[in-house]
Short mmCIF file of N, CA and C in Angstrom, two decimals:
data_model
loop_
_atom_site.label_atom_id
_atom_site.label_comp_id
_atom_site.label_asym_id
_atom_site.label_seq_id
_atom_site.Cartn_x
_atom_site.Cartn_y
_atom_site.Cartn_z
N UNK A 139 29.51 -11.22 -17.82
CA UNK A 139 28.78 -11.59 -17.90
C UNK A 139 29.01 -12.47 -19.15
N UNK A 140 28.79 -13.70 -19.43
CA UNK A 140 29.56 -14.55 -20.35
C UNK A 140 28.57 -14.69 -21.57
N UNK A 141 28.49 -14.92 -22.57
CA UNK A 141 26.75 -14.92 -23.97
C UNK A 141 26.31 -15.69 -23.31
N UNK A 142 26.43 -16.92 -22.85
CA UNK A 142 25.70 -18.28 -22.61
C UNK A 142 24.99 -17.72 -21.94
N UNK A 143 25.38 -17.48 -20.69
CA UNK A 143 24.13 -16.94 -18.98
C UNK A 143 23.85 -15.57 -19.70
N UNK A 144 23.76 -15.00 -21.04
CA UNK A 144 23.08 -13.64 -21.47
C UNK A 144 21.56 -14.67 -22.27
N UNK A 145 21.95 -15.78 -22.64
CA UNK A 145 20.74 -16.62 -23.39
C UNK A 145 19.77 -17.47 -22.57
N UNK A 146 20.84 -17.76 -21.19
CA UNK A 146 19.86 -18.58 -20.94
C UNK A 146 18.89 -17.63 -20.14
N UNK A 147 20.06 -15.96 -19.47
CA UNK A 147 18.00 -15.74 -18.78
C UNK A 147 17.37 -15.37 -19.60
N UNK A 148 18.20 -15.00 -20.97
CA UNK A 148 17.09 -14.35 -21.74
C UNK A 148 15.89 -15.23 -22.56
N UNK A 149 15.79 -16.32 -22.46
CA UNK A 149 15.53 -17.73 -22.61
C UNK A 149 13.85 -18.09 -22.00
N UNK A 150 15.00 -18.15 -20.91
CA UNK A 150 13.80 -18.76 -18.97
C UNK A 150 13.02 -16.93 -19.22
N UNK A 151 13.38 -16.08 -19.07
CA UNK A 151 12.28 -14.61 -19.53
C UNK A 151 11.78 -14.56 -20.29
N UNK A 152 11.90 -15.44 -21.38
CA UNK A 152 10.20 -15.67 -22.49
C UNK A 152 8.96 -16.46 -21.88
N UNK A 153 9.55 -17.13 -20.94
CA UNK A 153 8.54 -18.35 -20.76
C UNK A 153 7.95 -17.99 -18.96
N UNK A 154 8.88 -16.49 -18.34
CA UNK A 154 8.32 -17.21 -17.13
C UNK A 154 6.97 -16.22 -16.40
N UNK A 155 6.65 -16.33 -15.61
CA UNK A 155 5.92 -15.98 -14.09
C UNK A 155 6.20 -14.64 -13.68
N UNK A 156 5.34 -13.82 -13.13
CA UNK A 156 6.42 -12.33 -12.27
C UNK A 156 6.75 -13.28 -11.39
N UNK A 157 7.07 -13.94 -10.53
CA UNK A 157 8.22 -14.75 -9.60
C UNK A 157 8.55 -15.10 -9.18
N UNK A 158 8.87 -15.83 -10.95
CA UNK A 158 10.20 -15.99 -11.44
C UNK A 158 10.68 -15.19 -12.21
N UNK A 159 10.49 -14.39 -12.56
CA UNK A 159 11.37 -13.18 -13.14
C UNK A 159 11.88 -12.25 -12.13
N UNK A 160 11.64 -12.27 -11.57
CA UNK A 160 12.54 -11.56 -9.72
C UNK A 160 14.46 -13.32 -9.55
N UNK A 161 13.14 -14.07 -9.62
CA UNK A 161 14.27 -14.77 -8.73
C UNK A 161 15.07 -15.12 -10.49
N UNK A 162 14.90 -14.74 -11.57
CA UNK A 162 16.13 -14.49 -13.15
C UNK A 162 16.59 -13.37 -12.01
N UNK A 163 16.05 -11.83 -11.88
CA UNK A 163 16.87 -10.62 -11.70
C UNK A 163 18.15 -10.79 -10.46
N UNK A 164 17.34 -11.88 -9.78
CA UNK A 164 18.10 -12.03 -8.04
C UNK A 164 19.89 -12.54 -8.91
N UNK A 165 19.44 -13.83 -10.65
CA UNK A 165 20.15 -14.48 -10.81
C UNK A 165 21.42 -13.25 -11.49
N UNK A 166 21.04 -12.00 -11.39
CA UNK A 166 21.18 -11.56 -13.30
C UNK A 166 22.36 -10.88 -12.22
N UNK A 167 22.01 -10.25 -11.16
CA UNK A 167 22.91 -9.20 -9.88
C UNK A 167 23.99 -10.04 -9.52
N UNK A 168 23.56 -12.05 -8.67
CA UNK A 168 25.10 -12.48 -8.82
C UNK A 168 25.59 -12.83 -9.69
N UNK A 169 25.14 -13.36 -11.21
CA UNK A 169 26.35 -12.62 -11.83
C UNK A 169 27.11 -11.65 -12.47
N UNK A 170 26.74 -10.04 -11.96
CA UNK A 170 27.24 -8.83 -12.02
C UNK A 170 28.39 -8.92 -10.86
N UNK A 171 27.59 -9.67 -9.80
CA UNK A 171 28.79 -8.92 -9.24
C UNK A 171 29.93 -10.11 -9.06
N UNK A 172 29.42 -11.38 -9.09
CA UNK A 172 31.13 -12.17 -9.63
C UNK A 172 31.94 -11.70 -10.79
N UNK A 173 31.22 -10.93 -11.80
CA UNK A 173 32.11 -10.08 -13.36
C UNK A 173 32.83 -9.48 -11.68
N UNK A 174 32.20 -9.01 -10.89
CA UNK A 174 32.73 -7.33 -10.21
C UNK A 174 34.25 -8.00 -9.28
N UNK A 175 33.68 -9.75 -9.08
CA UNK A 175 34.56 -10.07 -8.00
C UNK A 175 35.84 -10.21 -8.52
N UNK A 176 35.92 -10.88 -10.15
CA UNK A 176 37.11 -11.01 -10.97
C UNK A 176 37.54 -10.31 -11.73
N UNK A 177 37.15 -9.06 -11.93
CA UNK A 177 37.90 -7.78 -13.07
C UNK A 177 38.44 -6.84 -11.29
N UNK A 178 37.99 -7.52 -10.49
CA UNK A 178 39.15 -7.03 -9.42
C UNK A 178 40.50 -7.69 -8.63
N UNK A 179 40.03 -9.42 -9.10
CA UNK A 179 40.90 -9.98 -8.61
C UNK A 179 42.22 -9.53 -9.60
N UNK A 180 41.58 -9.38 -10.90
CA UNK A 180 42.25 -9.07 -11.88
C UNK A 180 42.96 -7.44 -12.43
N UNK A 181 42.88 -7.15 -11.14
CA UNK A 181 43.62 -5.03 -11.84
C UNK A 181 42.63 -4.60 -12.04
N UNK A 182 41.51 -4.41 -12.76
CA UNK A 182 40.33 -4.19 -14.20
C UNK A 182 39.79 -2.97 -13.67
N UNK A 183 40.02 -1.71 -13.20
CA UNK A 183 39.63 -1.44 -12.41
C UNK A 183 37.72 -1.04 -12.76
N UNK A 184 38.62 -0.38 -14.76
CA UNK A 184 37.56 0.18 -15.44
C UNK A 184 35.75 -1.01 -15.18
N UNK A 185 36.08 -2.38 -15.67
CA UNK A 185 35.49 -3.63 -15.44
C UNK A 185 34.67 -3.63 -14.18
N UNK A 186 35.96 -3.21 -13.12
CA UNK A 186 35.10 -3.37 -11.54
C UNK A 186 33.69 -2.58 -12.06
N UNK A 187 33.69 -1.51 -12.17
CA UNK A 187 33.67 -0.14 -11.81
C UNK A 187 32.25 -0.73 -12.27
N UNK A 188 32.02 -0.53 -13.83
CA UNK A 188 31.17 -1.46 -15.05
C UNK A 188 29.99 -2.69 -14.45
N UNK A 189 30.78 -3.51 -13.68
CA UNK A 189 30.27 -4.98 -13.34
C UNK A 189 29.19 -4.73 -12.50
N UNK A 190 29.86 -2.88 -11.70
CA UNK A 190 28.69 -2.70 -9.77
C UNK A 190 27.83 -1.50 -10.72
N UNK A 191 27.94 -1.05 -12.32
CA UNK A 191 27.34 -0.40 -12.00
C UNK A 191 25.81 -1.41 -12.60
N UNK A 192 26.21 -1.75 -13.18
CA UNK A 192 25.22 -3.08 -13.35
C UNK A 192 24.40 -3.90 -12.69
N UNK A 193 24.75 -4.24 -11.44
CA UNK A 193 25.07 -4.50 -9.92
C UNK A 193 23.63 -3.45 -9.83
N UNK A 194 24.14 -2.23 -9.67
CA UNK A 194 23.35 -1.59 -9.20
C UNK A 194 21.24 -1.01 -10.30
N UNK A 195 22.43 -1.44 -11.43
CA UNK A 195 20.87 -0.93 -12.11
C UNK A 195 19.81 -2.29 -11.77
N UNK A 196 20.81 -3.38 -11.83
CA UNK A 196 19.43 -4.75 -11.37
C UNK A 196 19.06 -4.90 -10.24
N UNK A 197 19.41 -3.68 -9.07
CA UNK A 197 18.49 -3.35 -8.13
C UNK A 197 17.73 -2.55 -8.47
N UNK A 198 17.60 -1.50 -8.84
CA UNK A 198 16.60 -0.30 -9.14
C UNK A 198 15.79 -1.64 -10.13
N UNK A 199 16.39 -1.82 -10.67
CA UNK A 199 14.81 -3.27 -11.45
C UNK A 199 14.18 -4.35 -10.63
N UNK A 200 14.76 -4.53 -9.45
CA UNK A 200 13.86 -5.27 -8.41
C UNK A 200 13.39 -4.60 -7.29
N UNK A 201 13.99 -3.09 -7.26
CA UNK A 201 12.89 -2.63 -6.30
C UNK A 201 11.93 -1.70 -7.23
N UNK A 202 11.95 -1.45 -8.48
CA UNK A 202 10.69 -1.39 -10.07
C UNK A 202 9.62 -2.18 -9.06
N UNK A 203 10.27 -3.08 -9.19
CA UNK A 203 9.29 -4.50 -9.41
C UNK A 203 8.44 -4.64 -7.71
N UNK A 204 8.54 -3.98 -6.83
CA UNK A 204 7.98 -3.97 -5.34
C UNK A 204 6.44 -3.21 -5.70
N UNK A 205 5.62 -4.26 -4.91
CA UNK A 205 4.24 -3.36 -4.77
C UNK A 205 4.38 -2.28 -3.28
N UNK A 206 3.81 -1.57 -3.32
CA UNK A 206 4.52 -0.46 -2.89
C UNK A 206 2.79 -0.66 -1.42
N UNK A 207 1.90 -1.12 -2.39
CA UNK A 207 0.56 -1.69 -1.32
C UNK A 207 0.40 -2.39 -0.20
N UNK A 208 1.77 -3.53 -0.67
CA UNK A 208 2.02 -4.40 0.64
C UNK A 208 3.33 -3.70 1.82
N UNK A 209 2.98 -3.95 3.22
CA UNK A 209 4.07 -3.72 4.06
C UNK A 209 5.05 -3.80 3.56
N UNK A 210 5.33 -5.40 3.48
CA UNK A 210 6.45 -6.08 3.47
C UNK A 210 7.20 -4.97 2.09
N UNK A 211 6.79 -4.78 1.20
CA UNK A 211 7.88 -4.10 0.12
C UNK A 211 8.57 -2.60 0.88
N UNK A 212 8.19 -2.53 1.60
CA UNK A 212 8.81 -0.80 1.96
C UNK A 212 10.12 -1.63 2.96
N UNK A 213 10.13 -2.78 3.09
CA UNK A 213 11.24 -3.36 4.09
C UNK A 213 12.07 -3.54 3.04
N UNK A 214 11.35 -4.38 2.38
CA UNK A 214 12.79 -4.66 1.16
C UNK A 214 13.27 -4.04 0.55
N UNK A 215 12.72 -2.50 0.06
CA UNK A 215 13.05 -1.78 -0.15
C UNK A 215 13.95 -1.16 0.55
N UNK A 216 14.10 -0.66 1.68
CA UNK A 216 14.75 -0.33 2.35
C UNK A 216 16.40 -0.84 1.93
N UNK A 217 16.09 -2.67 2.30
CA UNK A 217 17.13 -3.45 2.07
C UNK A 217 18.06 -3.52 0.55
N UNK A 218 17.12 -2.41 -0.05
CA UNK A 218 17.32 -2.98 -1.87
C UNK A 218 18.74 -1.88 -1.21
N UNK A 219 18.12 -0.17 -1.14
CA UNK A 219 18.66 0.85 -0.69
C UNK A 219 20.00 0.49 -0.45
N UNK A 220 19.91 0.08 0.95
CA UNK A 220 21.42 -0.40 1.10
C UNK A 220 22.08 -1.06 0.60
N UNK A 221 21.67 -1.66 0.27
CA UNK A 221 22.18 -2.98 -0.89
C UNK A 221 23.66 -2.19 -2.02
N UNK A 222 22.05 -1.15 -2.45
CA UNK A 222 22.59 -0.19 -3.06
C UNK A 222 23.79 0.91 -3.22
N UNK A 223 24.13 1.09 -1.47
CA UNK A 223 24.31 2.38 -1.15
C UNK A 223 26.24 1.42 -0.59
N UNK A 224 25.43 0.20 0.05
CA UNK A 224 27.31 -1.00 -0.25
C UNK A 224 28.02 -0.65 -1.26
N UNK A 225 27.21 -0.69 -2.62
CA UNK A 225 27.94 -1.09 -3.17
C UNK A 225 28.04 0.12 -4.35
N UNK A 226 28.26 1.18 -4.14
CA UNK A 226 29.11 2.14 -4.35
C UNK A 226 30.12 2.73 -3.42
N UNK A 227 29.62 2.20 -2.55
CA UNK A 227 30.86 2.22 -1.52
C UNK A 227 32.32 1.61 -1.87
N UNK A 228 31.50 0.36 -2.35
CA UNK A 228 32.83 -1.26 -2.58
C UNK A 228 32.98 -0.10 -3.94
N UNK A 229 32.50 0.39 -5.08
CA UNK A 229 32.65 1.21 -6.19
C UNK A 229 34.79 1.91 -5.35
N UNK A 230 33.65 3.11 -4.38
CA UNK A 230 34.99 3.85 -4.83
C UNK A 230 36.33 4.01 -3.31
N UNK A 231 36.19 1.80 -2.86
CA UNK A 231 36.58 2.27 -1.84
C UNK A 231 37.40 1.08 -2.71
N UNK A 232 37.44 1.19 -3.75
CA UNK A 232 37.82 -0.98 -4.60
C UNK A 232 37.91 -1.87 -3.17
N UNK A 233 36.94 -2.36 -2.56
CA UNK A 233 37.12 -2.75 -1.57
C UNK A 233 35.49 -4.93 -1.81
N UNK A 234 35.85 -5.72 -1.82
CA UNK A 234 35.38 -6.76 -1.53
C UNK A 234 34.43 -6.72 -0.65
N UNK A 235 34.67 -6.66 0.82
CA UNK A 235 33.54 -6.75 1.87
C UNK A 235 32.42 -5.77 1.94
N UNK A 236 32.67 -4.68 0.77
CA UNK A 236 30.74 -4.25 0.99
C UNK A 236 30.13 -5.16 -0.22
N UNK A 237 31.06 -6.01 -0.61
CA UNK A 237 30.37 -6.52 -2.11
C UNK A 237 30.17 -7.57 -1.36
N UNK A 238 30.41 -8.56 -0.48
CA UNK A 238 30.43 -9.48 0.52
C UNK A 238 28.63 -9.72 0.71
N UNK A 239 29.01 -8.04 1.91
CA UNK A 239 28.68 -7.72 3.23
C UNK A 239 26.59 -7.75 2.08
N UNK A 240 26.51 -6.74 0.89
CA UNK A 240 25.48 -7.12 -0.69
C UNK A 240 24.52 -8.34 -0.92
N UNK A 241 25.79 -9.13 -1.17
CA UNK A 241 25.15 -10.72 -1.54
C UNK A 241 25.02 -10.74 -0.44
N UNK A 242 25.25 -11.22 0.85
CA UNK A 242 25.18 -11.94 1.93
C UNK A 242 23.37 -11.39 1.80
N UNK A 243 23.71 -10.29 1.79
CA UNK A 243 22.13 -9.92 2.49
C UNK A 243 20.68 -10.26 0.50
N UNK A 244 21.24 -10.04 -0.08
CA UNK A 244 20.58 -10.80 -0.99
C UNK A 244 20.36 -11.87 -1.57
N UNK A 245 22.05 -12.61 -1.61
CA UNK A 245 21.40 -13.96 -1.35
C UNK A 245 20.00 -14.76 -0.38
N UNK A 246 20.04 -14.41 0.23
CA UNK A 246 18.83 -14.64 2.07
C UNK A 246 17.43 -14.46 1.61
N UNK A 247 17.65 -12.87 0.50
CA UNK A 247 15.88 -12.95 -0.11
C UNK A 247 15.99 -13.72 -1.90
N UNK A 248 16.77 -13.85 -2.46
CA UNK A 248 17.21 -14.49 -3.71
C UNK A 248 16.45 -16.26 -3.38
N UNK A 249 16.58 -16.76 -2.43
CA UNK A 249 16.61 -18.11 -1.41
C UNK A 249 14.58 -18.05 -1.26
N UNK A 250 13.99 -16.47 0.26
CA UNK A 250 13.10 -17.14 0.40
C UNK A 250 11.75 -16.26 -0.77
N UNK A 251 12.44 -15.64 -2.47
CA UNK A 251 12.09 -16.03 -3.53
C UNK A 251 11.71 -16.97 -4.62
N UNK A 252 12.61 -17.95 -4.36
CA UNK A 252 13.51 -19.53 -5.02
C UNK A 252 11.95 -19.85 -4.85
N UNK A 253 11.90 -20.05 -3.29
CA UNK A 253 10.73 -20.55 -2.42
C UNK A 253 8.59 -20.25 -2.69
N UNK A 254 9.05 -18.91 -3.20
CA UNK A 254 7.94 -18.46 -3.28
C UNK A 254 7.74 -18.27 -5.10
N UNK A 255 7.98 -18.24 -5.94
CA UNK A 255 8.06 -19.07 -7.30
C UNK A 255 8.17 -20.30 -7.85
N UNK A 256 8.12 -21.10 -6.57
CA UNK A 256 8.04 -22.71 -6.32
C UNK A 256 6.22 -22.88 -6.76
N UNK A 257 5.71 -21.45 -5.34
CA UNK A 257 4.44 -22.40 -5.29
C UNK A 257 3.98 -21.36 -5.94
N UNK A 258 4.09 -20.29 -6.98
CA UNK A 258 2.91 -19.25 -7.70
C UNK A 258 3.25 -20.30 -9.55
N UNK A 259 1.39 -20.85 -9.40
CA UNK A 259 0.66 -20.94 -10.67
C UNK A 259 0.59 -20.22 -11.92
N UNK A 260 0.77 -19.06 -11.72
CA UNK A 260 0.39 -18.23 -12.70
C UNK A 260 0.81 -18.13 -14.28
N UNK A 261 0.52 -18.04 -15.25
CA UNK A 261 0.61 -18.02 -16.40
C UNK A 261 1.85 -17.22 -16.95
N UNK A 262 2.20 -17.51 -17.62
CA UNK A 262 3.47 -16.22 -18.09
C UNK A 262 3.73 -15.43 -18.32
N UNK A 263 3.91 -14.11 -18.68
CA UNK A 263 4.44 -13.04 -18.52
C UNK A 263 4.06 -13.12 -20.28
N UNK A 264 4.90 -13.96 -20.50
CA UNK A 264 5.15 -13.53 -22.48
C UNK A 264 4.36 -14.23 -22.60
N UNK A 265 3.67 -14.06 -23.98
CA UNK A 265 2.87 -15.16 -24.76
C UNK A 265 3.40 -15.12 -26.14
N UNK A 266 2.87 -16.42 -26.79
CA UNK A 266 2.99 -16.75 -27.76
C UNK A 266 4.87 -15.89 -27.86
N UNK A 267 5.51 -17.26 -27.36
CA UNK A 267 6.78 -16.74 -28.29
C UNK A 267 7.32 -18.28 -28.76
N UNK A 268 8.72 -18.61 -28.77
CA UNK A 268 9.44 -19.05 -29.42
C UNK A 268 9.41 -20.16 -28.47
N UNK A 269 9.51 -20.93 -29.40
CA UNK A 269 9.70 -23.10 -28.56
C UNK A 269 10.71 -23.31 -28.98
N UNK A 270 11.91 -23.86 -27.40
CA UNK A 270 12.62 -23.95 -27.39
C UNK A 270 13.66 -25.46 -27.34
N UNK A 271 14.45 -26.08 -27.89
CA UNK A 271 13.38 -27.05 -27.39
C UNK A 271 15.06 -27.88 -27.36
N UNK A 272 15.63 -28.67 -26.41
CA UNK A 272 17.17 -29.41 -25.85
C UNK A 272 16.83 -30.87 -26.13
N UNK A 273 17.66 -31.45 -26.51
CA UNK A 273 18.01 -32.78 -26.07
C UNK A 273 19.50 -33.73 -27.25
N UNK A 274 19.85 -35.15 -26.67
CA UNK A 274 20.62 -35.55 -26.64
C UNK A 274 20.73 -35.60 -28.41
N UNK A 275 21.87 -34.66 -29.26
CA UNK A 275 21.40 -35.02 -30.78
C UNK A 275 22.79 -35.33 -31.32
N UNK A 276 23.39 -35.02 -30.90
CA UNK A 276 25.03 -36.23 -31.07
C UNK A 276 26.07 -36.58 -30.44
N UNK A 277 25.12 -36.74 -29.18
CA UNK A 277 26.16 -37.84 -28.70
C UNK A 277 25.91 -37.81 -27.07
N UNK A 278 26.32 -38.26 -25.89
CA UNK A 278 26.17 -38.45 -24.53
C UNK A 278 26.81 -36.74 -23.58
N UNK A 279 27.75 -36.54 -24.17
CA UNK A 279 27.69 -35.14 -23.88
C UNK A 279 27.93 -34.38 -24.44
N UNK A 280 27.07 -34.10 -26.11
CA UNK A 280 26.58 -32.84 -26.31
C UNK A 280 25.26 -32.95 -26.29
N UNK A 281 24.67 -31.83 -26.08
CA UNK A 281 24.33 -31.01 -25.79
C UNK A 281 23.81 -30.12 -26.57
N UNK A 282 22.60 -30.31 -27.14
CA UNK A 282 22.11 -29.24 -28.75
C UNK A 282 20.66 -28.51 -28.28
N UNK A 283 20.46 -27.34 -28.70
CA UNK A 283 19.29 -27.16 -28.31
C UNK A 283 18.49 -26.41 -30.00
N UNK A 284 17.30 -26.59 -30.10
CA UNK A 284 16.39 -26.20 -31.77
C UNK A 284 15.31 -25.04 -31.13
N UNK A 285 15.38 -24.78 -31.60
CA UNK A 285 13.75 -23.40 -31.56
C UNK A 285 13.80 -23.49 -33.04
N UNK A 286 12.46 -23.60 -32.81
CA UNK A 286 10.67 -23.74 -33.86
C UNK A 286 11.11 -21.86 -34.12
N UNK A 287 10.42 -22.57 -35.41
CA UNK A 287 10.18 -21.31 -36.26
C UNK A 287 8.78 -20.60 -36.22
N UNK A 288 8.16 -20.47 -36.19
CA UNK A 288 6.81 -19.98 -36.06
C UNK A 288 6.27 -18.44 -36.24
N UNK A 289 5.78 -18.14 -37.67
CA UNK A 289 5.01 -17.24 -38.19
C UNK A 289 4.86 -16.76 -37.40
N UNK A 290 3.72 -17.24 -36.92
CA UNK A 290 2.60 -16.11 -36.44
C UNK A 290 3.01 -15.45 -35.21
N UNK A 291 4.54 -15.73 -34.57
CA UNK A 291 5.13 -15.18 -33.16
C UNK A 291 5.66 -13.65 -33.31
N UNK A 292 5.24 -13.28 -32.19
CA UNK A 292 5.53 -12.18 -32.39
C UNK A 292 4.01 -11.02 -32.25
N UNK A 293 5.08 -9.17 -32.72
CA UNK A 293 3.89 -8.49 -33.07
C UNK A 293 2.74 -9.24 -33.69
N UNK A 294 1.76 -8.59 -33.78
CA UNK A 294 1.05 -8.03 -35.37
C UNK A 294 0.26 -6.81 -35.16
N UNK A 295 0.56 -6.13 -36.81
CA UNK A 295 -0.05 -4.30 -37.37
C UNK A 295 -0.96 -4.65 -37.83
#
């Protein structure tokens, strides 16, 4: 995952609600799967394994976000377990077919969660976060971001 992607995910996480956080986790998963595919093409097996491990950890985070008081959570949990096992097979077989299968299943779930997140109007999970502004400051093609420094931001002891 590129540094810019990580910064973008971090910025988005600081402003998201619960539904949006799940959507972001899916996007993180897809970034890790893309890293695994790139490593496969480059025959960098160490990076291939590491990208799949990061993918499995992301799926574990999605599993941890499930609320098992709803029946749907059990179904989602089964799909997540299947995808984790499929990625494990991809790791030891060094095969992209398993990665594609897991990604296809997760993309369908992602699309559903995107629709749910559009309807979720709850407050962000984090409060007292830094403001980030983006705009045209240098020219038509150059976008610069500005982060406002706030001394009251963070933990209070």
